[in-house]
CSV table of C-alpha atoms in Angstrom, one decimal:
chain,number,residue,atom,x,y,z
I,823,ASP,CA,-16.9,6.4,7.8
I,824,ALA,CA,-15.7,3.0,8.5
I,825,ARG,CA,-11.7,3.3,8.7
I,826,VAL,CA,-8.7,1.2,10.1
I,827,THR,CA,-7.2,2.2,13.3
I,828,GLN,CA,-3.4,2.4,14.1
I,829,THR,CA,-2.5,2.9,17.4
I,830,PRO,CA,0.8,4.4,18.2
I,831,ARG,CA,0.8,6.6,15.5
I,832,HIS,CA,4.3,7.1,16.2
I,833,LYS,CA,6.6,5.4,18.4
I,834,VAL,CA,10.8,6.6,19.4
I,835,THR,CA,12.4,3.9,21.2
I,836,GLU,CA,16.3,2.6,21.7
I,837,MET,CA,17.5,-0.6,20.3
I,838,GLY,CA,16.7,-3.6,22.2
I,839,GLN,CA,13.6,-2.4,23.3
I,840,GLU,CA,10.1,-4.5,22.8
I,841,VAL,CA,7.9,-2.5,19.9
I,842,THR,CA,4.1,-3.3,19.6
I,843,MET,CA,1.9,-2.0,17.1
I,844,ARG,CA,-1.4,-2.2,17.3
I,845,CYS,CA,-3.9,-2.0,14.6
I,846,GLN,CA,-8.2,-2.5,14.7
I,847,PRO,CA,-9.3,-3.6,10.7
I,848,ILE,CA,-12.8,-2.3,9.7
I,849,LEU,CA,-15.8,-4.2,11.2
I,850,GLY,CA,-16.7,-6.8,9.0
I,851,HIS,CA,-13.1,-7.5,7.4
I,852,ASN,CA,-11.6,-10.8,7.6
I,853,THR,CA,-8.5,-10.1,5.8
I,854,VAL,CA,-5.8,-7.8,7.3
I,855,PHE,CA,-2.2,-6.9,6.2
I,856,TRP,CA,1.2,-5.5,7.7
I,857,TYR,CA,3.5,-3.4,5.4
I,858,ARG,CA,6.4,-1.7,5.5
I,859,GLN,CA,7.6,1.4,4.1
I,860,THR,CA,11.0,2.5,4.0
I,861,MET,CA,12.9,4.9,1.5
I,862,MET,CA,15.0,2.2,0.2
I,863,GLN,CA,12.6,-0.7,0.1
I,864,GLY,CA,9.0,1.1,-0.8
I,865,LEU,CA,6.3,-0.8,0.4
I,866,GLU,CA,7.0,-4.2,0.9
I,867,LEU,CA,4.1,-7.0,2.3
I,868,LEU,CA,5.4,-8.3,5.7
I,869,ALA,CA,2.2,-10.5,6.7
I,870,TYR,CA,-1.6,-10.9,6.0
I,871,PHE,CA,-4.5,-12.7,7.8
I,872,ARG,CA,-7.8,-14.5,6.8
I,873,ASN,CA,-9.7,-15.2,9.6
I,874,ARG,CA,-7.3,-14.7,11.6
I,875,ALA,CA,-5.2,-17.2,10.5
I,876,PRO,CA,-1.8,-16.0,9.3
I,877,LEU,CA,-1.6,-16.9,5.6
I,878,ASP,CA,1.5,-15.3,4.4
I,879,ASP,CA,4.2,-13.7,6.9
I,880,SER,CA,7.3,-14.8,4.0
I,881,GLY,CA,8.5,-11.1,4.2
I,882,MET,CA,8.8,-10.6,8.2
I,883,PRO,CA,12.1,-11.5,9.7
I,884,LYS,CA,11.2,-14.4,11.5
I,885,ASP,CA,13.5,-14.0,14.7
I,886,ARG,CA,12.1,-10.5,16.0
I,887,PHE,CA,9.0,-9.8,14.2
I,888,SER,CA,5.8,-11.3,15.5
I,889,ALA,CA,2.4,-10.7,13.8
I,890,GLU,CA,-1.2,-12.0,15.9
I,891,MET,CA,-4.9,-11.5,15.7
I,892,PRO,CA,-6.1,-12.4,19.3
I,893,ASP,CA,-9.4,-11.5,18.0
I,894,ALA,CA,-11.2,-10.7,15.0
I,895,THR,CA,-11.1,-7.1,16.1
I,896,LEU,CA,-7.5,-6.8,16.9
I,897,ALA,CA,-4.2,-7.3,14.6
I,898,THR,CA,-0.6,-7.1,16.8
I,899,LEU,CA,2.4,-6.8,15.1
I,900,LYS,CA,5.5,-6.8,17.7
I,901,ILE,CA,9.2,-6.4,17.1
I,902,GLN,CA,11.7,-8.1,20.1
I,903,PRO,CA,14.5,-6.8,20.2
I,904,SER,CA,14.2,-3.8,17.9
I,905,GLU,CA,16.9,-2.2,15.9
I,906,PRO,CA,18.0,0.8,14.6
I,907,ARG,CA,16.9,-1.1,10.6
I,908,ASP,CA,13.3,-1.3,11.7
I,909,SER,CA,12.9,2.4,11.7
I,910,ALA,CA,10.1,2.6,9.0
I,911,VAL,CA,6.3,3.5,8.6
I,912,TYR,CA,4.5,0.3,9.2
I,913,PHE,CA,0.8,0.0,7.6
I,914,CYS,CA,-1.8,-2.3,8.5
I,915,ALA,CA,-4.6,-2.6,6.0
I,916,SER,CA,-7.7,-4.8,5.6
I,917,GLY,CA,-10.5,-6.4,3.2
I,918,PRO,CA,-13.6,-7.8,3.2
I,919,GLY,CA,-12.2,-10.9,1.9
I,920,ARG,CA,-15.1,-11.9,-0.4
I,921,THR,CA,-13.0,-11.9,-3.7
I,922,ASN,CA,-9.4,-12.2,-4.9
I,923,GLY,CA,-7.6,-8.8,-5.4
I,924,GLU,CA,-10.4,-7.1,-3.4
I,925,THR,CA,-9.5,-3.7,-2.0
I,926,GLN,CA,-7.5,-2.9,0.6
I,927,TYR,CA,-8.3,0.1,3.2
I,928,PHE,CA,-5.1,1.2,4.8
I,929,GLY,CA,-4.9,2.7,8.1
I,930,PRO,CA,-2.8,5.9,9.2
I,931,GLY,CA,0.7,4.2,10.0
I,932,THR,CA,2.9,4.0,13.2
I,933,ARG,CA,6.0,5.7,12.3
I,934,LEU,CA,8.8,4.0,14.2
I,935,LEU,CA,12.0,5.5,15.0
I,936,VAL,CA,14.7,2.9,16.3
I,937,LEU,CA,17.4,4.9,18.2
W,135,ALA,CA,10.2,-12.6,-12.0
W,136,GLN,CA,7.2,-10.7,-11.1
W,137,SER,CA,7.8,-6.6,-10.3
W,138,VAL,CA,6.2,-3.3,-10.9
W,139,THR,CA,7.8,-0.4,-12.1
W,140,GLN,CA,7.1,3.4,-12.0
W,141,PRO,CA,10.1,4.8,-14.4
W,142,ASP,CA,9.5,8.0,-12.7
W,143,ILE,CA,10.4,9.0,-9.5
W,144,HIS,CA,9.4,12.7,-9.5
W,145,ILE,CA,7.5,14.5,-11.8
W,146,THR,CA,6.5,18.4,-11.9
W,147,VAL,CA,3.5,20.0,-13.2
W,148,SER,CA,2.1,23.2,-13.8
W,149,GLU,CA,-1.3,23.7,-12.0
W,150,GLY,CA,-3.9,23.1,-14.8
W,151,ALA,CA,-1.6,21.1,-17.0
W,152,SER,CA,-2.5,17.7,-17.5
W,153,LEU,CA,-0.7,15.0,-16.3
W,154,GLU,CA,0.5,11.3,-16.9
W,155,LEU,CA,2.1,9.0,-14.3
W,156,ARG,CA,3.2,5.5,-15.5
W,157,CYS,CA,2.9,1.8,-14.7
W,158,ASN,CA,4.5,-1.2,-16.5
W,159,TYR,CA,4.2,-4.8,-14.3
W,160,SER,CA,5.8,-7.9,-15.5
W,161,TYR,CA,3.8,-11.2,-15.4
W,162,GLY,CA,2.2,-13.5,-17.6
W,163,ALA,CA,-1.2,-13.1,-16.9
W,164,THR,CA,-3.5,-10.0,-16.6
W,165,PRO,CA,-3.2,-9.0,-12.8
W,166,TYR,CA,-5.5,-6.9,-10.8
W,167,LEU,CA,-4.1,-3.5,-11.0
W,168,PHE,CA,-4.6,-0.5,-8.6
W,169,TRP,CA,-3.9,3.3,-8.2
W,170,TYR,CA,-2.7,4.7,-4.5
W,171,VAL,CA,-2.4,8.3,-2.9
W,172,GLN,CA,0.0,9.1,0.1
W,173,SER,CA,-0.5,12.5,1.1
W,174,PRO,CA,2.6,13.3,3.5
W,175,GLY,CA,2.3,11.9,6.6
W,176,GLN,CA,-0.9,10.0,5.6
W,177,GLY,CA,-2.1,6.5,5.0
W,178,LEU,CA,-2.5,5.4,1.4
W,179,GLN,CA,-6.0,6.0,-0.1
W,180,LEU,CA,-7.2,4.2,-3.4
W,181,LEU,CA,-7.8,5.7,-6.8
W,182,LEU,CA,-8.8,3.6,-8.7
W,183,LYS,CA,-8.8,-0.5,-9.4
W,184,TYR,CA,-9.3,-2.9,-12.9
W,185,PHE,CA,-10.2,-5.4,-12.5
W,186,SER,CA,-11.5,-7.0,-16.1
W,187,GLY,CA,-13.8,-5.6,-18.3
W,188,ASP,CA,-13.2,-1.7,-19.7
W,189,THR,CA,-9.7,-0.8,-20.0
W,190,LEU,CA,-10.5,2.9,-19.0
W,191,VAL,CA,-11.6,3.2,-15.5
W,192,GLN,CA,-12.7,6.1,-13.7
W,193,GLY,CA,-11.4,6.9,-10.5
W,194,ILE,CA,-11.7,9.3,-7.6
W,195,LYS,CA,-10.5,13.2,-7.6
W,196,GLY,CA,-10.7,13.2,-11.4
W,197,PHE,CA,-8.1,10.6,-12.2
W,198,GLU,CA,-8.3,7.8,-14.8
W,199,ALA,CA,-6.4,4.8,-15.8
W,200,GLU,CA,-6.2,3.4,-19.0
W,201,PHE,CA,-5.1,-0.7,-19.1
W,202,LYS,CA,-2.9,-1.9,-22.3
W,203,ARG,CA,-2.6,-5.3,-22.0
W,204,SER,CA,-0.2,-5.0,-25.5
W,205,GLN,CA,2.2,-2.9,-23.5
W,206,SER,CA,1.4,-4.1,-19.8
W,207,SER,CA,0.9,-0.9,-18.5
W,208,PHE,CA,-1.4,0.5,-16.5
W,209,ASN,CA,-1.1,4.7,-16.7
W,210,LEU,CA,-2.8,7.0,-14.4
W,211,ARG,CA,-4.2,10.3,-16.2
W,212,LYS,CA,-5.6,13.5,-15.2
W,213,PRO,CA,-6.1,16.2,-17.8
W,214,SER,CA,-6.1,19.2,-15.4
W,215,VAL,CA,-4.2,19.1,-11.9
W,216,HIS,CA,-5.0,20.7,-9.1
W,217,TRP,CA,-2.3,22.1,-6.2
W,218,SER,CA,-3.6,19.7,-4.1
W,219,ASP,CA,-2.5,16.3,-6.2
W,220,ALA,CA,0.6,17.1,-4.7
W,221,ALA,CA,1.3,13.8,-3.3
W,222,GLU,CA,3.7,10.4,-3.9
W,223,TYR,CA,1.2,8.3,-6.3
W,224,PHE,CA,1.9,4.1,-5.8
W,225,CYS,CA,0.4,1.6,-8.6
W,226,ALA,CA,0.1,-1.6,-7.1
W,227,VAL,CA,-0.7,-5.4,-8.6
W,228,VAL,CA,-1.8,-8.3,-7.4
W,229,PHE,CA,-0.2,-11.0,-9.0
W,230,ASN,CA,-1.6,-14.3,-8.0
W,231,GLN,CA,-5.4,-14.7,-9.0
W,232,ALA,CA,-5.7,-17.1,-5.8
W,233,GLY,CA,-4.5,-14.2,-3.5
W,234,THR,CA,-5.0,-11.1,-1.9
W,235,ALA,CA,-1.4,-9.3,-1.3
W,236,LEU,CA,-0.3,-6.5,-2.7
W,237,ILE,CA,3.1,-5.7,-4.5
W,238,PHE,CA,4.1,-2.1,-5.0
W,239,GLY,CA,5.8,0.0,-7.2
W,240,LYS,CA,8.3,2.2,-5.6
W,241,GLY,CA,6.0,5.5,-6.4
W,242,THR,CA,6.2,8.5,-8.3
W,243,THR,CA,6.2,12.1,-6.2
W,244,LEU,CA,4.0,14.9,-8.1
W,245,SER,CA,5.2,18.2,-7.3
W,246,VAL,CA,2.4,20.7,-8.5
W,247,SER,CA,3.7,24.2,-9.6
W,248,SER,CA,2.1,27.6,-9.7
Protein backbone atom coordinates (compact mmCIF):
# COMPACT_ATOMS: atom_id res chain seq x y z
CA ASP A 1 0.00 0.00 0.00
CA ALA A 2 1.96 2.99 -1.31
CA ARG A 3 1.76 6.10 0.83
CA VAL A 4 3.25 9.54 1.14
CA THR A 5 5.32 9.76 4.29
CA GLN A 6 6.18 12.89 6.21
CA THR A 7 8.61 13.51 9.03
CA PRO A 8 8.45 14.68 11.69
CA ARG A 9 4.78 14.23 12.52
CA HIS A 10 4.97 16.84 15.26
CA LYS A 11 7.44 19.65 15.87
CA VAL A 12 7.59 22.19 18.65
CA THR A 13 10.23 24.87 18.33
CA GLU A 14 11.05 28.33 19.48
CA MET A 15 10.77 31.44 17.40
CA GLY A 16 13.89 32.04 15.35
CA GLN A 17 14.84 28.38 15.00
CA GLU A 18 15.18 26.60 11.68
CA VAL A 19 12.56 23.98 10.89
CA THR A 20 12.97 21.30 8.24
CA MET A 21 10.08 19.11 7.15
CA ARG A 22 10.60 16.11 4.92
CA CYS A 23 8.37 14.26 2.53
CA GLN A 24 8.81 11.00 0.68
CA PRO A 25 6.41 10.90 -2.28
CA ILE A 26 4.91 7.70 -3.57
CA LEU A 27 7.49 5.85 -5.65
CA GLY A 28 7.07 6.74 -9.31
CA HIS A 29 5.14 9.94 -8.69
CA ASN A 30 6.76 12.98 -10.25
CA THR A 31 4.64 15.83 -8.94
CA VAL A 32 4.97 16.94 -5.34
CA PHE A 33 2.91 19.58 -3.54
CA TRP A 34 3.26 21.38 -0.23
CA TYR A 35 0.10 22.69 1.44
CA ARG A 36 -0.41 24.49 4.71
CA GLN A 37 -3.55 24.22 6.84
CA THR A 38 -4.52 26.80 9.42
CA MET A 39 -7.79 27.61 11.12
CA MET A 40 -7.89 31.06 9.58
CA GLN A 41 -6.79 30.35 6.02
CA GLY A 42 -7.78 26.72 5.60
CA LEU A 43 -5.75 24.69 3.12
CA GLU A 44 -3.51 26.69 0.85
CA LEU A 45 -0.87 25.73 -1.67
CA LEU A 46 2.67 26.74 -0.84
CA ALA A 47 4.63 25.20 -3.71
CA TYR A 48 4.72 22.37 -6.16
CA PHE A 49 7.26 20.50 -8.22
CA ARG A 50 7.20 18.43 -11.34
CA ASN A 51 10.15 16.18 -12.13
CA ARG A 52 11.94 17.87 -9.21
CA ALA A 53 11.69 21.33 -10.79
CA PRO A 54 9.68 23.99 -8.96
CA LEU A 55 6.65 25.02 -11.02
CA ASP A 56 4.89 27.32 -8.61
CA ASP A 57 6.01 28.66 -5.27
CA SER A 58 3.96 31.83 -5.31
CA GLY A 59 2.13 30.82 -2.14
CA MET A 60 5.30 30.64 -0.11
CA PRO A 61 6.84 33.53 1.86
CA LYS A 62 10.12 33.79 0.00
CA ASP A 63 12.08 35.49 2.73
CA ARG A 64 11.87 32.62 5.17
CA PHE A 65 10.55 29.55 3.35
CA SER A 66 12.36 27.36 0.88
CA ALA A 67 11.32 24.13 -0.83
CA GLU A 68 13.57 21.72 -2.63
CA MET A 69 13.70 18.22 -4.06
CA PRO A 70 17.24 16.93 -3.64
CA ASP A 71 16.20 13.74 -5.40
CA ALA A 72 13.06 12.05 -6.66
CA THR A 73 12.42 10.37 -3.31
CA LEU A 74 12.75 13.39 -1.04
CA ALA A 75 11.12 16.80 -0.84
CA THR A 76 11.99 19.28 1.88
CA LEU A 77 10.34 22.41 3.20
CA LYS A 78 12.46 24.68 5.37
CA ILE A 79 11.52 27.67 7.46
CA GLN A 80 14.34 29.92 8.64
CA PRO A 81 13.80 31.75 10.90
CA SER A 82 10.49 30.38 12.16
CA GLU A 83 7.81 32.64 13.60
CA PRO A 84 4.71 31.90 15.71
CA ARG A 85 2.47 32.67 12.71
CA ASP A 86 4.05 29.67 10.93
CA SER A 87 2.27 27.34 13.37
CA ALA A 88 0.12 25.11 11.19
CA VAL A 89 -0.16 21.64 9.74
CA TYR A 90 1.98 21.19 6.66
CA PHE A 91 0.88 18.56 4.17
CA CYS A 92 2.84 17.03 1.38
CA ALA A 93 1.02 15.40 -1.52
CA SER A 94 2.24 13.59 -4.60
CA GLY A 95 0.74 12.68 -7.95
CA PRO A 96 1.72 10.54 -10.91
CA GLY A 97 2.09 13.56 -13.19
CA ARG A 98 0.48 11.89 -16.19
CA THR A 99 -2.61 14.07 -16.62
CA ASN A 100 -3.85 17.50 -15.75
CA GLY A 101 -6.04 17.67 -12.69
CA GLU A 102 -4.62 14.37 -11.49
CA THR A 103 -5.46 12.88 -8.12
CA GLN A 104 -3.15 13.97 -5.34
CA TYR A 105 -2.29 11.63 -2.50
CA PHE A 106 -1.71 13.31 0.83
CA GLY A 107 0.67 12.47 3.61
CA PRO A 108 -0.36 12.58 7.27
CA GLY A 109 1.07 16.06 7.75
CA THR A 110 3.60 17.72 10.05
CA ARG A 111 2.00 19.62 12.90
CA LEU A 112 4.25 22.59 13.68
CA LEU A 113 4.03 24.77 16.74
CA VAL A 114 6.35 27.76 16.98
CA LEU A 115 6.49 29.29 20.44
CA ALA B 1 -11.93 35.62 -9.23
CA GLN B 2 -11.67 31.84 -9.08
CA SER B 3 -13.00 30.49 -5.80
CA VAL B 4 -14.49 27.48 -4.06
CA THR B 5 -17.28 27.94 -1.54
CA GLN B 6 -18.58 25.51 1.02
CA PRO B 7 -21.47 27.43 2.58
CA ASP B 8 -21.91 25.20 5.61
CA ILE B 9 -19.20 25.37 8.24
CA HIS B 10 -20.74 22.73 10.48
CA ILE B 11 -23.53 20.21 9.94
CA THR B 12 -25.03 17.74 12.39
CA VAL B 13 -26.88 14.73 11.05
CA SER B 14 -28.53 11.86 12.88
CA GLU B 15 -27.06 8.45 12.27
CA GLY B 16 -28.94 6.76 9.46
CA ALA B 17 -30.17 10.02 7.99
CA SER B 18 -29.20 11.29 4.58
CA LEU B 19 -26.47 13.86 4.03
CA GLU B 20 -25.77 16.55 1.48
CA LEU B 21 -22.73 18.81 1.65
CA ARG B 22 -22.70 21.77 -0.66
CA CYS B 23 -19.89 23.04 -2.85
CA ASN B 24 -19.94 25.86 -5.39
CA TYR B 25 -17.15 27.19 -7.54
CA SER B 26 -16.59 30.32 -9.52
CA TYR B 27 -14.91 29.74 -12.85
CA GLY B 28 -15.67 30.22 -16.54
CA ALA B 29 -14.89 26.71 -17.67
CA THR B 30 -15.53 23.31 -16.13
CA PRO B 31 -12.83 22.56 -13.61
CA TYR B 32 -11.69 19.25 -12.25
CA LEU B 33 -13.64 18.60 -9.04
CA PHE B 34 -12.74 16.62 -5.95
CA TRP B 35 -14.05 15.78 -2.51
CA TYR B 36 -11.60 14.90 0.25
CA VAL B 37 -12.26 13.81 3.84
CA GLN B 38 -10.05 14.52 6.82
CA SER B 39 -10.44 12.70 10.11
CA PRO B 40 -9.04 14.38 13.24
CA GLY B 41 -5.25 14.41 13.22
CA GLN B 42 -5.11 12.69 9.85
CA GLY B 43 -4.25 13.59 6.30
CA LEU B 44 -6.72 14.00 3.49
CA GLN B 45 -8.30 11.03 1.77
CA LEU B 46 -9.88 11.28 -1.67
CA LEU B 47 -13.57 10.36 -1.69
CA LEU B 48 -14.33 10.93 -5.36
CA LYS B 49 -13.54 13.11 -8.34
CA TYR B 50 -15.13 14.43 -11.52
CA PHE B 51 -13.24 15.14 -14.71
CA SER B 52 -15.83 14.68 -17.45
CA GLY B 53 -18.63 12.42 -18.59
CA ASP B 54 -21.41 11.19 -16.32
CA THR B 55 -22.23 14.00 -13.94
CA LEU B 56 -23.09 11.63 -11.09
CA VAL B 57 -19.94 10.09 -9.70
CA GLN B 58 -19.61 7.34 -7.16
CA GLY B 59 -16.89 7.32 -4.55
CA ILE B 60 -15.66 5.32 -1.64
CA LYS B 61 -17.55 4.73 1.62
CA GLY B 62 -20.93 5.02 -0.09
CA PHE B 63 -20.54 8.66 -1.11
CA GLU B 64 -21.62 10.17 -4.39
CA ALA B 65 -21.52 13.63 -5.89
CA GLU B 66 -23.35 15.32 -8.71
CA PHE B 67 -21.86 17.96 -10.96
CA LYS B 68 -24.39 20.59 -12.07
CA ARG B 69 -22.88 22.92 -14.62
CA SER B 70 -25.83 25.34 -14.55
CA GLN B 71 -25.40 25.83 -10.83
CA SER B 72 -21.60 25.58 -10.73
CA SER B 73 -22.06 23.05 -7.98
CA PHE B 74 -20.61 19.71 -6.97
CA ASN B 75 -22.57 18.57 -3.94
CA LEU B 76 -21.62 15.49 -1.95
CA ARG B 77 -24.32 13.07 -0.81
CA LYS B 78 -24.72 9.93 1.20
CA PRO B 79 -28.08 8.19 1.68
CA SER B 80 -27.41 6.91 5.21
CA VAL B 81 -24.76 8.38 7.47
CA HIS B 82 -22.73 6.26 9.87
CA TRP B 83 -21.11 7.52 13.06
CA SER B 84 -17.71 6.87 11.48
CA ASP B 85 -18.46 9.51 8.82
CA ALA B 86 -17.91 12.28 11.37
CA ALA B 87 -15.00 14.25 9.94
CA GLU B 88 -14.17 17.37 7.98
CA TYR B 89 -15.00 17.39 4.30
CA PHE B 90 -13.24 19.50 1.71
CA CYS B 91 -14.32 20.31 -1.78
CA ALA B 92 -11.36 21.03 -4.03
CA VAL B 93 -10.97 22.22 -7.58
CA VAL B 94 -8.30 22.46 -10.21
CA PHE B 95 -9.12 25.58 -12.20
CA ASN B 96 -6.29 25.75 -14.63
CA GLN B 97 -6.78 22.98 -17.16
CA ALA B 98 -3.07 22.98 -17.74
CA GLY B 99 -2.18 22.80 -14.08
CA THR B 100 -2.59 20.52 -11.13
CA ALA B 101 -2.68 22.62 -7.96
CA LEU B 102 -5.80 22.15 -5.84
CA ILE B 103 -7.84 25.08 -4.58
CA PHE B 104 -9.74 24.07 -1.47
CA GLY B 105 -12.95 25.25 0.08
CA LYS B 106 -12.90 26.10 3.77
CA GLY B 107 -14.35 22.74 4.70
CA THR B 108 -17.51 21.46 6.36
CA THR B 109 -17.34 19.69 9.68
CA LEU B 110 -19.80 16.84 9.95
CA SER B 111 -21.03 15.66 13.33
CA VAL B 112 -23.17 12.54 13.61
CA SER B 113 -25.63 12.24 16.46
CA SER B 114 -27.03 8.96 17.74
